[in-house]
Amino acid sequence: MRWFLPLLFFPLPALAQEVDLELVLLADASGSIDQEEVEFQRQGYATAITHPDVLYAISSTLTGTIAVTYVEWAANQMVVVDWTVIDGETAAQTFAARLLEPPRLAYGRNAIGAALLEGKRLIEDNQITSLRQVIDFSGDSVGNFSGPRISDARAEVLAAGITINGLPILRDGRAQDLAQAYEDQIIGGPGAFVVAATSRDTFAEAVRRKLVLEIAGAPVATQTAQATGP
């Protein structure tokens, strides 16, 4: 039996990291979003990702871990924070701090189809494996001024088994119309839903609620759930 012993000292091949959820946060940075709003959105996500409710949802998953990346989209798409495995408060705080550091990176008019396909590419090209894959798309319109059509990009993402959830930013009296447009044109896949941010005061809460639902993989009673306050 001694001839088996040297095998114990051979290095094992590296394995891709496995998490419960791969989550792409696609945040609107198009021309309708000014610099203050870009910073406000980042702060909202930083606050949400470190909230006890979100941390508890992460700890309650099968693996106790998720992987998250934050991407700003406009005519182009730029990664603000690369893939980060979050397994507790320290990792969440690190992600939040990194989110607030870079300058604005995306500019121009909407290219929603291109943004959705970039989310798909980021999931498929990383070295992470997961039980679920979700693109979390936020924006204040469904205009698409360049790149692939939304319907074509959406179909490609869904065919890859990736769910798309929506966070419409409601303003200018178009609240119900935009929420419905997100349901009809953006979201899709198992358990897909919309959580609408109805005001600055409720944005961070909407993000937090949406993250908890995505991490838990919990169904919602209706596809549109509007945040109403802390």
PDB file of N, CA, C and O in Angstrom, residues 1-2 8 11 37-38 61 65 71 74 98 105 135 138 142 178 187 195:
ATOM      1  N   MET A   1       0.812  -1.200   0.000  1.00  0.00           N
ATOM      2  CA  MET A   1       0.000   0.000   0.000  1.00  0.00           C
ATOM      3  C   MET A   1       0.851   1.258   0.000  1.00  0.00           C
ATOM      4  O   MET A   1       0.350   2.357  -0.241  1.00  0.00           O
ATOM      5  N   ARG A   2       2.186   1.134   0.295  1.00  0.00           N
ATOM      6  CA  ARG A   2       2.997   2.328   0.418  1.00  0.00           C
ATOM      7  C   ARG A   2       3.107   3.098  -0.884  1.00  0.00           C
ATOM      8  O   ARG A   2       3.358   4.282  -0.886  1.00  0.00           O
ATOM      9  N   LEU A   8      -0.637  11.519  -2.133  1.00  0.00           N
ATOM     10  CA  LEU A   8      -1.229  12.455  -1.191  1.00  0.00           C
ATOM     11  C   LEU A   8      -0.584  13.820  -1.262  1.00  0.00           C
ATOM     12  O   LEU A   8      -1.150  14.810  -0.797  1.00  0.00           O
ATOM     13  N   PRO A  11      -0.383  18.273  -5.775  1.00  0.00           N
ATOM     14  CA  PRO A  11      -1.390  19.330  -5.643  1.00  0.00           C
ATOM     15  C   PRO A  11      -2.656  18.988  -6.411  1.00  0.00           C
ATOM     16  O   PRO A  11      -2.607  18.406  -7.501  1.00  0.00           O
ATOM     17  N   GLU A  37     -27.088  61.941  -8.960  1.00  0.00           N
ATOM     18  CA  GLU A  37     -27.914  60.728  -8.946  1.00  0.00           C
ATOM     19  C   GLU A  37     -27.059  59.470  -9.081  1.00  0.00           C
ATOM     20  O   GLU A  37     -27.377  58.430  -8.503  1.00  0.00           O
ATOM     21  N   VAL A  38     -25.972  59.546  -9.866  1.00  0.00           N
ATOM     22  CA  VAL A  38     -25.039  58.416  -9.944  1.00  0.00           C
ATOM     23  C   VAL A  38     -24.501  58.099  -8.555  1.00  0.00           C
ATOM     24  O   VAL A  38     -24.475  56.939  -8.113  1.00  0.00           O
ATOM     25  N   THR A  61     -28.453  31.251   2.676  1.00  0.00           N
ATOM     26  CA  THR A  61     -28.421  30.494   1.433  1.00  0.00           C
ATOM     27  C   THR A  61     -27.732  29.158   1.643  1.00  0.00           C
ATOM     28  O   THR A  61     -27.106  28.914   2.689  1.00  0.00           O
ATOM     29  N   THR A  65     -22.913  32.126   0.626  1.00  0.00           N
ATOM     30  CA  THR A  65     -22.139  33.085  -0.153  1.00  0.00           C
ATOM     31  C   THR A  65     -22.892  33.481  -1.418  1.00  0.00           C
ATOM     32  O   THR A  65     -23.667  32.696  -1.973  1.00  0.00           O
ATOM     33  N   VAL A  71     -22.185  47.317 -12.243  1.00  0.00           N
ATOM     34  CA  VAL A  71     -21.876  47.829 -13.576  1.00  0.00           C
ATOM     35  C   VAL A  71     -22.762  49.032 -13.863  1.00  0.00           C
ATOM     36  O   VAL A  71     -23.977  48.979 -13.646  1.00  0.00           O
ATOM     37  N   ALA A  74     -24.816  52.987 -20.009  1.00  0.00           N
ATOM     38  CA  ALA A  74     -25.381  54.108 -20.768  1.00  0.00           C
ATOM     39  C   ALA A  74     -25.219  53.705 -22.237  1.00  0.00           C
ATOM     40  O   ALA A  74     -25.691  52.642 -22.622  1.00  0.00           O
ATOM     41  N   ARG A  98     -15.548  50.045  -1.995  1.00  0.00           N
ATOM     42  CA  ARG A  98     -15.025  50.103  -3.363  1.00  0.00           C
ATOM     43  C   ARG A  98     -16.037  50.733  -4.315  1.00  0.00           C
ATOM     44  O   ARG A  98     -15.657  51.383  -5.298  1.00  0.00           O
ATOM     45  N   LEU A 105     -18.226  56.419 -14.910  1.00  0.00           N
ATOM     46  CA  LEU A 105     -17.532  55.699 -15.978  1.00  0.00           C
ATOM     47  C   LEU A 105     -18.359  55.520 -17.242  1.00  0.00           C
ATOM     48  O   LEU A 105     -17.812  55.234 -18.305  1.00  0.00           O
ATOM     49  N   ILE A 135     -29.518  38.955 -13.393  1.00  0.00           N
ATOM     50  CA  ILE A 135     -29.176  40.321 -13.771  1.00  0.00           C
ATOM     51  C   ILE A 135     -30.219  41.235 -13.154  1.00  0.00           C
ATOM     52  O   ILE A 135     -31.420  41.052 -13.355  1.00  0.00           O
ATOM     53  N   SER A 138     -31.586  48.345 -13.478  1.00  0.00           N
ATOM     54  CA  SER A 138     -32.278  49.555 -13.029  1.00  0.00           C
ATOM     55  C   SER A 138     -32.180  50.637 -14.092  1.00  0.00           C
ATOM     56  O   SER A 138     -31.222  50.707 -14.856  1.00  0.00           O
ATOM     57  N   VAL A 142     -37.380  53.018 -20.850  1.00  0.00           N
ATOM     58  CA  VAL A 142     -37.107  51.833 -21.662  1.00  0.00           C
ATOM     59  C   VAL A 142     -36.693  52.244 -23.071  1.00  0.00           C
ATOM     60  O   VAL A 142     -36.806  51.473 -24.015  1.00  0.00           O
ATOM     61  N   LEU A 178     -44.061  53.122 -16.444  1.00  0.00           N
ATOM     62  CA  LEU A 178     -42.709  52.580 -16.495  1.00  0.00           C
ATOM     63  C   LEU A 178     -42.628  51.226 -15.799  1.00  0.00           C
ATOM     64  O   LEU A 178     -41.969  50.306 -16.297  1.00  0.00           O
ATOM     65  N   ILE A 187     -38.012  42.369 -17.637  1.00  0.00           N
ATOM     66  CA  ILE A 187     -37.791  41.232 -16.748  1.00  0.00           C
ATOM     67  C   ILE A 187     -38.162  39.913 -17.418  1.00  0.00           C
ATOM     68  O   ILE A 187     -38.879  39.877 -18.418  1.00  0.00           O
ATOM     69  N   VAL A 195     -39.294  45.639  -8.500  1.00  0.00           N
ATOM     70  CA  VAL A 195     -39.454  46.455  -7.298  1.00  0.00           C
ATOM     71  C   VAL A 195     -39.167  47.884  -7.710  1.00  0.00           C
ATOM     72  O   VAL A 195     -38.068  48.192  -8.160  1.00  0.00           O
TER      73      VAL A 195
END
